[in-house]
């Protein structure tokens, strides 16, 4: 179990480094991520490297028994590099340049950036690849965190190259993008541009490809650095830190290139439900890594500095959120950052060692967690043994949130609404790609899966044939991978499986609109789970050969089908023709779990109690300020004591091997 944080010693004089190591030992630190933003310190000029200070820091850490996750330091190009090679700087969709003075001011496709980054990684790898302290490589940092897309001339050239590789000739591109529309037929790839500021909506298929390209361009940077490390004989695991469900990088595509998945996570202490979204991201990381252990690479010990208001974590909350990660498969709990910065933009961001020193609650909680993780020892493999899977797909995310649709949908919020309903019911969930392996699941939910490939449709069909329960919800199976309708309208790829076809979307007024806005806002419906409320869409369904389980009861769809079920092979496929509100999502979830025969991990616990399974261990966490009880017989993993009922104070956690 790794414990530690980002370590930025270049901000402090050498005598502080010595104190750092002593304090790290006191806090139970075992690993630090070193040098993430140290490029300008390591390389003061082109061709000139200063490793003397870094040698010393790594030596001190090693002597103190602290391992190093060594950064490639490429996340923030130094001022001299930008001065000499201004093409490093990225541009926004108006062609305006992003200037240096902050961080991440590089265009991923800039040849100068790539060359200089490669030289730096070669130099670092050459020097440290065999250093016994270095146990992991930390490539760059949070790719695309601040700059999701670059529209520079470098990007334009690389995008054209990417399109040439994908489509081969302009005829195929014109067909895929539907360029006959709005006089857009191109006769040369040079006529294609990134989706820069245009008078009106840009071509959605082009936009979708640009998002794919932008994710790929960053992934290319990652694999470039990784391959340099490997070329120097690196045997340590190589990682780069993800940011949960982050829109700009298709982590399904990235994950196979990464040895150990790592994630940065900053749930808002002001939001009493933030722990649920955090749980979703933990399950996403475990799922991206194929049920292998992952690392919580960054979190805050207390407050962050970048929200409009930055609450500190409540007493115990930092440990609760850390153990949530461990309970959901993490083999490391790390922080941004070790010692709080005295200067710069993040001087108000909390750290393991705060400005006020060791006489603080933050320090006591950090040291306590370090001791607990040490005492916990090996908690076994990361497999959550989930029987329920939620489909989550970046390509669909990019496509479903396109402009000019019947309603605006927030894909992340809609998927996590289903996740939250399952989480409240103490059910373990995996996150899956629509073309991913669905073997072993009893229930799969695909919410707003607007973009469906033929392969995904076949995969979902196979799941149902083998006995699975599949729920597909409104605005799914609308387009193919080029964002084009298939021949035959909507719900073509899944029509046989669902036994139903959508004829019309029936947009409703979004509930959050001004209350005086005219028009229908809700679509009530009745079914086997009780009555429910639909929002955003009330679709007109043509039921071909499915049972109708629920009908809309009011409004323009009154009497029409709202929920259908069709049996295929040993399983069932359900279609819900609306977007259920939160309460209805809960009712439907409970009913579906019963249909699919999925039991909760514990019975009768409060919805603010989280229960997660990792192999044969259950982690139980009270995320509320109220004391609560959970009936669970077994052995406490930390103390070895037998337990029957857990009494949990505010933010208290336990790990139990059930009897
Ligand atoms: C992350 C970043 C860290 C630090 C942290 C603050 O996005 O990787 O360097 O800035 O946020 O919360």
XYZ file of C-alpha atoms and ligand atoms in Angstrom:
671
model
C 0.000 0.000 0.000
C 1.595 3.263 -1.150
C 1.133 6.352 0.989
C 2.463 9.833 0.233
C 2.027 12.697 -2.176
C 3.390 15.071 -4.784
C 6.732 16.320 -3.559
C 7.987 19.653 -4.925
C 11.246 20.260 -3.030
C 12.471 22.776 -5.641
C 10.282 25.326 -3.833
C 12.319 25.056 -0.620
C 15.965 25.361 0.463
C 17.944 22.133 1.055
C 17.708 22.168 4.867
C 13.939 21.750 4.483
C 14.480 18.578 2.409
C 16.152 16.943 5.373
C 13.287 17.867 7.664
C 10.847 16.627 5.033
C 12.261 13.111 5.116
C 12.007 12.954 8.915
C 8.417 14.184 8.850
C 7.549 11.799 6.028
C 8.740 8.941 8.181
C 6.559 10.209 11.041
C 3.540 10.320 8.742
C 4.111 6.810 7.412
C 4.918 8.051 3.896
C 6.253 5.308 1.618
C 6.168 6.976 -1.831
C 6.424 10.504 -3.257
C 5.735 11.771 -6.779
C 8.813 13.842 -7.446
C 9.573 16.594 -9.919
C 6.224 16.949 -11.706
C 6.698 20.699 -12.286
C 10.481 20.858 -12.082
C 11.390 21.223 -15.782
C 12.773 24.776 -15.483
C 14.847 23.720 -12.475
C 16.185 20.577 -14.137
C 16.919 22.229 -17.486
C 17.920 25.911 -17.225
C 18.692 26.131 -20.968
C 18.518 23.978 -24.064
C 21.109 21.228 -23.879
C 21.965 22.081 -20.250
C 20.776 19.917 -17.355
C 21.167 20.392 -13.612
C 20.591 17.117 -11.816
C 22.777 17.763 -8.818
C 19.898 18.934 -6.583
C 17.643 16.093 -7.761
C 20.374 13.527 -7.074
C 20.527 14.881 -3.560
C 16.773 14.791 -2.991
C 16.434 11.259 -4.339
C 19.420 10.183 -2.240
C 17.899 11.670 0.926
C 14.571 9.991 0.247
C 16.235 6.667 -0.463
C 18.300 6.839 2.711
C 15.086 7.573 4.578
C 13.374 4.508 3.131
C 10.986 6.495 0.936
C 10.423 5.349 -2.630
C 10.071 7.659 -5.615
C 7.434 7.884 -8.334
C 9.677 9.912 -10.618
C 8.019 12.437 -12.910
C 9.127 13.037 -16.467
C 8.607 16.750 -15.666
C 7.120 17.597 -19.059
C 3.863 19.186 -17.825
C 5.008 22.796 -17.852
C 7.570 23.979 -20.414
C 10.151 26.456 -19.067
C 10.111 30.125 -20.132
C 13.290 29.775 -22.257
C 11.633 27.059 -24.340
C 8.623 29.236 -25.136
C 10.867 32.208 -25.898
C 12.920 30.198 -28.379
C 10.044 28.189 -29.868
C 6.770 30.144 -29.728
C 4.998 27.395 -31.706
C 4.855 25.534 -28.396
C 1.946 27.745 -27.366
C -1.584 26.449 -28.001
C -4.510 28.449 -29.420
C -8.208 28.620 -28.657
C -10.989 28.354 -31.242
C -10.715 32.081 -32.016
C -7.028 31.711 -32.834
C -6.050 33.525 -29.631
C -2.831 32.286 -28.128
C -2.496 30.930 -24.600
C 0.491 32.629 -23.016
C 2.979 31.255 -20.507
C 2.823 32.335 -16.874
C 0.735 29.483 -15.534
C 1.163 25.824 -16.569
C 0.192 23.360 -19.322
C 0.833 26.008 -21.999
C 1.853 23.572 -24.701
C 0.218 22.456 -27.916
C 0.298 18.640 -27.844
C 1.102 18.571 -31.564
C 3.860 21.212 -31.507
C 7.003 19.596 -32.988
C 9.149 21.848 -30.766
C 7.329 20.768 -27.620
C 7.586 17.117 -28.615
C 11.284 17.370 -29.376
C 12.151 19.204 -26.157
C 9.953 16.922 -24.033
C 11.591 13.880 -25.596
C 15.091 15.262 -24.851
C 14.124 15.869 -21.244
C 12.683 12.380 -20.767
C 15.792 10.825 -22.327
C 18.011 12.751 -19.918
C 15.935 11.878 -16.836
C 15.605 8.227 -17.794
C 19.282 7.880 -18.557
C 20.213 9.248 -15.160
C 17.695 7.517 -12.909
C 16.442 4.374 -14.626
C 18.514 2.142 -12.376
C 18.244 4.173 -9.187
C 16.940 1.842 -6.477
C 14.647 4.564 -5.063
C 12.695 4.883 -8.301
C 9.825 2.379 -8.196
C 7.405 4.066 -10.608
C 7.355 6.574 -13.462
C 4.894 9.466 -13.492
C 4.497 10.634 -17.095
C 3.567 14.331 -17.514
C 0.579 15.373 -15.353
C -3.185 15.361 -15.851
C -3.150 15.517 -19.645
C -5.603 18.200 -20.900
C -6.631 19.279 -17.401
C -6.727 22.983 -18.282
C -6.531 22.875 -22.064
C -8.904 20.344 -23.462
C -8.504 21.210 -27.122
C -5.907 23.067 -29.110
C -6.862 24.761 -32.402
C -3.400 25.955 -33.468
C -1.871 25.491 -36.927
C 0.111 22.568 -35.543
C -3.166 21.023 -34.440
C -4.695 21.660 -37.872
C -1.809 19.889 -39.618
C -1.923 16.935 -37.236
C -5.728 16.699 -37.484
C -5.479 16.476 -41.282
C -2.901 13.738 -40.962
C -5.154 11.879 -38.530
C -8.070 12.198 -40.971
C -5.944 10.967 -43.883
C -5.026 7.899 -41.855
C -8.655 7.291 -40.902
C -10.416 7.946 -44.205
C -7.714 7.571 -46.860
C -9.343 9.898 -49.391
C -11.562 12.967 -49.328
C -14.488 11.096 -50.876
C -14.724 8.802 -47.864
C -14.367 11.767 -45.512
C -17.105 13.690 -47.354
C -19.428 10.697 -47.052
C -18.712 10.068 -43.352
C -19.145 13.722 -42.393
C -22.127 14.284 -44.658
C -20.332 17.143 -46.384
C -22.953 17.361 -49.099
C -24.927 19.275 -46.445
C -24.315 23.068 -46.332
C -21.961 23.018 -49.313
C -19.103 21.433 -47.396
C -17.622 18.985 -49.923
C -13.839 19.210 -49.730
C -11.499 18.383 -52.597
C -8.309 18.320 -50.540
C -7.552 17.493 -46.888
C -5.927 20.938 -46.633
C -9.445 22.423 -46.782
C -10.360 20.760 -43.483
C -9.857 22.812 -40.302
C -10.180 22.136 -36.619
C -13.651 23.281 -35.450
C -12.592 26.894 -34.973
C -15.103 29.669 -34.306
C -17.660 29.604 -37.147
C -20.844 31.622 -37.770
C -23.150 28.784 -36.728
C -23.126 25.125 -35.681
C -20.121 23.235 -36.986
C -20.456 19.796 -38.547
C -21.154 17.371 -35.662
C -19.347 14.439 -37.305
C -16.283 16.664 -37.761
C -16.512 17.777 -34.161
C -16.723 14.165 -32.999
C -13.619 13.280 -35.002
C -11.822 16.336 -33.609
C -12.524 15.110 -30.074
C -11.253 11.657 -30.991
C -8.178 13.225 -32.568
C -7.504 15.493 -29.565
C -7.590 12.535 -27.176
C -5.347 10.541 -29.531
C -2.856 13.425 -29.880
C -2.394 13.476 -26.115
C -2.192 9.707 -25.932
C 0.565 9.891 -28.534
C 2.481 12.208 -26.207
C 2.066 9.720 -23.392
C 3.203 6.739 -25.455
C 6.144 8.776 -26.791
C 7.382 9.366 -23.227
C 6.607 5.813 -22.143
C 8.549 4.388 -25.069
C 11.533 6.590 -24.247
C 11.487 5.267 -20.677
C 11.308 1.706 -21.997
C 14.131 2.362 -24.452
C 16.350 3.090 -21.444
C 15.402 -0.261 -19.934
C 12.797 0.963 -17.430
C 11.290 -1.972 -15.552
C 9.222 0.088 -13.100
C 5.462 0.451 -13.709
C 4.637 3.548 -15.783
C 1.582 5.675 -15.098
C -0.009 9.030 -15.813
C -2.645 10.506 -13.542
C -6.281 10.418 -14.731
C -8.973 12.818 -13.535
C -11.988 10.601 -12.937
C -14.624 10.769 -15.649
C -12.759 13.468 -17.566
C -14.349 14.480 -20.860
C -11.330 15.263 -23.045
C -9.497 11.926 -22.968
C -11.042 8.580 -23.845
C -9.611 6.625 -20.947
C -10.900 3.322 -22.394
C -8.386 3.857 -25.171
C -5.664 5.073 -22.819
C -5.938 2.403 -20.107
C -4.331 -0.503 -22.022
C -1.202 1.654 -22.556
C -0.749 2.282 -18.816
C 0.843 -0.174 -16.370
C -0.995 0.988 -13.284
C -4.053 3.216 -13.454
C -3.850 6.269 -11.210
C -6.419 8.943 -10.483
C -6.706 12.434 -9.010
C -9.860 13.095 -7.047
C -11.204 16.206 -5.355
C -14.780 15.689 -4.094
C -16.252 18.945 -2.729
C -16.581 18.818 1.084
C -19.495 21.257 0.754
C -21.499 18.739 -1.269
C -23.066 16.016 0.913
C -23.490 13.754 -2.152
C -19.948 14.207 -3.522
C -18.814 10.920 -1.976
C -21.135 9.060 -4.346
C -19.662 10.626 -7.465
C -16.239 9.905 -5.981
C -17.272 6.248 -5.570
C -18.236 6.211 -9.255
C -14.770 7.402 -10.245
C -13.129 4.762 -7.995
C -15.183 2.059 -9.715
C -14.336 3.574 -13.084
C -10.603 3.335 -12.292
C -10.887 -0.267 -11.125
C -12.876 -1.082 -14.256
C -10.448 0.731 -16.592
C -7.653 -1.373 -15.139
C -9.552 -4.621 -15.601
C -10.087 -5.146 -11.829
C -6.388 -4.615 -11.092
C -5.326 -2.424 -8.165
C -4.962 1.265 -8.999
C -3.577 4.299 -7.154
C -5.363 7.327 -5.762
C -2.570 9.611 -6.982
C -3.882 12.950 -5.743
C -6.448 14.163 -3.264
C -6.573 17.071 -0.836
C -5.769 16.634 2.838
C -8.255 19.457 3.520
C -9.378 22.348 1.320
C -8.510 23.011 -2.320
C -7.928 26.536 -3.678
C -9.778 26.459 -6.999
C -13.505 26.436 -6.173
C -15.465 29.644 -5.587
C -15.541 28.560 -1.942
C -13.119 25.994 -0.566
C -14.363 24.174 2.499
C -11.973 22.076 4.560
C -12.781 18.390 4.951
C -14.712 17.561 8.122
C -12.872 15.649 10.864
C -12.475 12.086 9.602
C -13.664 12.859 6.086
C -10.215 12.639 4.504
C -9.766 9.105 5.861
C -13.329 8.175 4.842
C -12.675 9.196 1.230
C -9.247 7.551 1.251
C -10.653 4.265 2.502
C -13.399 4.498 -0.081
C -10.617 4.320 -2.685
C -8.890 1.411 -0.933
C -12.212 -0.403 -0.524
C -12.796 0.023 -4.247
C -9.433 -1.334 -5.316
C -6.749 1.311 -4.687
C -3.320 0.110 -3.565
C -2.119 3.617 -2.854
C -3.405 6.782 -1.186
C -1.548 9.915 -2.236
C -2.072 13.648 -1.928
C -1.435 16.881 -3.684
C 0.897 17.730 -2.027
C 3.392 16.818 0.684
C 4.296 20.295 2.027
C 2.082 23.334 1.508
C 3.561 25.896 -0.931
C 4.692 29.198 0.575
C 4.319 31.042 -2.727
C 2.427 30.724 -5.973
C -1.142 29.996 -7.013
C -1.612 27.016 -4.725
C -0.451 28.491 -1.427
C -3.987 28.130 -0.027
C -4.303 24.497 -1.153
C -4.053 22.110 1.771
C -1.176 19.652 2.050
C -0.147 16.711 4.222
C 2.171 19.059 6.084
C 0.305 22.369 6.462
C 1.756 25.879 6.905
C 0.832 25.608 10.585
C 2.934 22.464 10.939
C 2.475 19.290 12.922
C 0.275 20.776 15.650
C -2.762 20.633 13.354
C -5.766 18.357 12.875
C -4.696 17.833 9.261
C -1.311 16.504 10.325
C -2.787 14.259 13.019
C -5.270 12.766 10.558
C -2.553 12.312 7.911
C -0.281 10.505 10.381
C -3.167 8.376 11.684
C -4.116 7.257 8.189
C -0.489 6.421 7.429
C -0.387 4.240 10.552
C -3.723 2.578 9.745
C -2.707 1.739 6.186
C 0.501 0.212 7.486
C -1.399 -1.840 10.054
C -3.924 -2.961 7.469
C -1.269 -4.742 5.441
C -2.278 -6.649 2.333
C -5.996 -6.462 1.630
C -5.810 -8.708 -1.416
C -6.790 -8.274 -5.070
C -8.977 -5.461 -6.295
C -11.818 -7.398 -7.933
C -15.161 -5.999 -6.778
C -17.086 -9.046 -8.041
C -19.898 -6.791 -9.217
C -22.991 -8.290 -10.792
C -24.196 -4.964 -12.135
C -22.501 -2.914 -14.851
C -23.128 0.603 -16.089
C -22.222 1.468 -19.639
C -19.995 4.548 -19.859
C -18.527 5.547 -23.183
C -16.485 8.611 -24.107
C -17.380 8.528 -27.809
C -21.029 8.532 -26.850
C -20.384 11.317 -24.340
C -18.909 13.504 -27.090
C -21.709 12.677 -29.496
C -24.734 12.791 -27.188
C -23.828 16.249 -25.908
C -23.611 17.637 -29.439
C -25.558 20.770 -30.308
C -28.832 20.912 -32.258
C -30.392 17.930 -30.472
C -33.993 17.687 -29.201
C -32.826 18.541 -25.666
C -29.518 19.239 -23.968
C -28.355 16.233 -21.982
C -25.622 16.050 -19.357
C -24.385 12.519 -19.985
C -22.124 12.336 -16.935
C -24.927 13.494 -14.627
C -27.425 11.053 -16.141
C -25.126 8.032 -15.869
C -24.120 8.913 -12.318
C -27.800 9.212 -11.376
C -28.120 5.459 -12.051
C -24.839 4.864 -10.268
C -26.081 6.796 -7.221
C -29.293 4.731 -7.106
C -27.239 1.524 -7.050
C -24.768 2.964 -4.548
C -27.589 3.961 -2.170
C -28.759 0.357 -2.316
C -25.295 -0.955 -1.417
C -24.771 -2.755 -4.695
C -21.318 -3.117 -6.252
C -21.048 -1.778 -9.817
C -18.503 -2.067 -12.614
C -18.253 0.498 -15.378
C -18.090 -0.996 -18.860
C -17.461 0.016 -22.439
C -20.399 -0.872 -24.720
C -18.138 -3.271 -26.607
C -16.532 -4.588 -23.402
C -16.801 -8.000 -21.797
C -20.233 -8.350 -20.156
C -19.775 -11.921 -18.966
C -20.552 -12.339 -15.281
C -23.073 -9.502 -14.989
C -26.744 -10.025 -14.260
C -27.844 -6.466 -14.948
C -26.445 -3.922 -17.409
C -27.783 -0.372 -17.705
C -27.113 1.693 -20.834
C -28.363 5.245 -20.276
C -28.596 7.686 -23.183
C -26.400 5.452 -25.366
C -27.056 7.691 -28.383
C -24.120 6.385 -30.429
C -24.238 2.625 -30.938
C -21.734 0.799 -33.119
C -22.687 -2.482 -34.782
C -20.174 -4.203 -32.505
C -21.806 -2.698 -29.401
C -25.266 -3.782 -30.562
C -23.993 -7.349 -31.097
C -22.312 -7.279 -27.684
C -25.487 -6.183 -25.894
C -27.512 -8.771 -27.775
C -25.066 -11.516 -26.740
C -25.387 -10.406 -23.121
C -29.186 -10.749 -23.223
C -29.100 -14.054 -25.089
C -26.885 -15.497 -22.378
C -29.423 -14.561 -19.704
C -28.621 -10.955 -18.806
C -31.066 -8.172 -17.957
C -30.391 -5.082 -20.058
C -32.022 -1.701 -19.537
C -31.682 0.816 -22.370
C -33.055 4.286 -21.741
C -34.347 7.154 -23.896
C -32.259 8.747 -26.655
C -30.291 5.554 -27.173
C -29.400 3.857 -30.454
C -29.947 7.050 -32.425
C -26.803 7.207 -34.610
C -23.806 5.170 -35.797
C -20.136 6.010 -35.139
C -20.204 8.850 -37.700
C -23.097 10.520 -35.872
C -25.413 9.570 -38.767
C -28.862 8.011 -38.628
C -28.980 4.478 -39.928
C -31.318 3.582 -42.723
C -34.710 3.137 -41.056
C -34.718 5.982 -38.552
C -34.015 5.541 -34.868
C -33.414 2.404 -32.773
C -32.240 0.417 -35.775
C -29.241 -1.414 -34.308
C -31.123 -2.597 -31.203
C -34.636 -2.824 -32.680
C -34.857 -6.627 -32.715
C -33.446 -6.900 -29.235
C -35.812 -4.287 -27.776
C -38.849 -5.239 -29.851
C -39.649 -1.552 -30.085
C -38.816 1.443 -32.201
C -38.740 5.109 -31.304
C -40.795 7.194 -33.729
C -40.441 10.630 -32.172
C -38.407 11.985 -29.247
C -40.990 14.263 -27.662
C -38.747 16.774 -25.940
C -40.041 18.144 -22.643
C -39.150 21.451 -21.035
C -36.082 20.761 -18.857
C -37.112 20.805 -15.168
C -34.488 23.413 -14.309
C -35.970 25.942 -16.787
C -37.684 29.050 -15.462
C -40.903 27.831 -13.808
C -42.988 30.204 -15.939
C -41.764 28.603 -19.199
C -44.742 27.205 -21.106
C -44.916 23.558 -22.116
C -44.787 20.095 -20.584
C -42.031 19.502 -18.116
C -42.790 16.070 -16.650
C -44.110 12.811 -18.093
C -45.659 10.733 -15.273
C -45.883 6.989 -15.827
C -47.107 3.924 -13.982
C -45.570 0.489 -13.840
C -44.625 -2.566 -11.813
C -42.357 -0.474 -9.585
C -45.096 2.050 -8.736
C -45.533 5.433 -10.317
C -42.696 7.472 -11.715
C -41.802 10.760 -13.302
C -40.058 11.128 -16.628
C -38.177 14.246 -17.641
C -36.484 15.731 -20.719
C -37.969 13.287 -23.235
C -41.233 11.372 -23.543
C -40.678 9.298 -26.651
C -43.287 7.891 -28.958
C -42.651 4.161 -29.081
C -43.849 1.759 -31.707
C -43.961 -1.573 -29.886
C -43.304 -4.345 -32.386
C -42.998 -7.460 -30.241
C -42.379 -6.542 -26.612
C -44.505 -6.510 -23.468
C -45.570 -3.080 -22.299
C -44.810 -2.846 -18.577
C -45.585 0.829 -17.975
C -47.653 3.555 -19.621
C -47.426 7.329 -19.530
C -50.389 8.547 -17.498
C -50.597 12.252 -18.323
C -49.728 14.790 -20.958
C -49.212 14.385 -24.663
C -48.148 10.741 -24.366
C -50.925 9.744 -21.939
C -51.772 6.057 -22.464
C -48.675 5.377 -24.579
C -45.976 2.855 -23.627
C -43.223 4.094 -21.320
C -41.389 0.865 -20.453
C -41.168 -2.326 -22.476
C -39.595 -5.732 -22.029
C -38.645 -8.325 -24.569
C -37.293 -11.793 -23.807
C -34.480 -13.062 -25.997
C -32.645 -16.283 -25.255
C -32.427 -16.569 -21.481
C -32.492 -12.809 -20.826
C -34.585 -9.691 -21.125
C -34.112 -6.312 -22.723
C -36.019 -3.348 -21.289
C -36.533 -0.004 -22.966
C -37.509 3.090 -21.019
C -38.843 5.865 -23.254
C -38.021 8.728 -20.894
C -35.371 10.006 -18.478
C -36.532 9.196 -14.951
C -36.043 11.777 -12.220
C -33.908 10.845 -9.245
C -36.671 9.314 -7.118
C -38.006 7.286 -10.042
C -34.498 6.129 -10.912
C -34.330 4.738 -7.370
C -37.654 2.896 -7.675
C -36.772 1.462 -11.063
C -33.355 0.383 -9.813
C -34.812 -1.499 -6.847
C -37.287 -3.255 -9.144
C -34.640 -4.141 -11.723
C -32.291 -5.510 -9.060
C -35.083 -7.790 -7.881
C -35.852 -8.855 -11.475
C -32.190 -9.691 -12.028
C -31.823 -11.369 -8.622
C -29.096 -9.048 -7.329
C -28.851 -8.711 -3.532
C -27.322 -5.758 -1.645
C -23.957 -6.243 0.089
C -25.585 -5.505 3.464
C -29.233 -5.182 4.416
C -30.887 -2.261 6.147
C -28.015 0.253 6.160
C -28.597 3.987 5.762
C -28.080 5.504 2.321
C -25.206 7.551 3.765
C -23.419 4.334 4.624
C -21.220 3.146 1.812
C -20.409 -0.512 1.382
C -17.787 -1.634 -1.115
C -16.424 -5.063 -1.875
C -12.809 -5.805 -2.639
C -12.197 -9.545 -2.987
C -13.450 -11.018 0.275
C -13.298 -7.744 2.235
C -16.170 -5.309 2.749
C -15.375 -1.668 3.475
C -18.130 0.099 5.365
C -18.036 3.892 5.674
C -20.357 6.345 7.372
C -20.303 9.432 5.140
C -22.637 11.418 7.361
C -22.198 13.373 10.556
C -24.801 11.132 12.298
C -23.832 8.013 14.210
C -25.218 4.856 12.599
C -25.266 1.066 12.917
C -24.738 -1.661 10.356
C -25.388 -5.353 11.025
C -22.400 -7.255 9.658
C -20.894 -10.359 11.211
C -17.240 -11.109 10.553
C -13.706 -10.106 11.477
C -12.433 -6.534 11.635
C -9.457 -6.512 9.264
C -7.593 -3.771 11.160
C -7.967 -5.110 14.710
C -8.625 -8.804 14.126
C -11.664 -8.590 16.460
C -14.906 -10.450 15.808
C -17.810 -8.110 14.982
C -21.586 -8.555 14.818
C -22.798 -4.985 14.496
C -20.713 -2.004 13.435
C -21.328 1.224 15.288
C -19.998 3.990 13.135
C -19.469 7.565 14.243
C -19.352 10.431 11.743
C -17.009 9.511 8.849
C -15.888 6.359 10.588
C -14.840 3.377 8.439
C -14.251 -0.313 9.014
C -12.980 -3.134 6.909
C -14.590 -6.457 7.631
C -14.089 -9.971 6.345
C -17.671 -11.255 6.562
C -18.375 -14.631 8.147
C -4.328 18.825 -9.828
C -2.870 18.956 -10.233
C -1.980 19.308 -9.063
C -2.611 20.374 -8.237
C -3.972 19.945 -7.787
C -4.676 20.961 -6.907
O -5.129 19.123 -10.912
O -2.414 17.767 -10.817
O -0.727 19.705 -9.543
O -2.697 21.545 -8.994
O -4.778 19.731 -8.907
O -5.936 20.511 -6.506
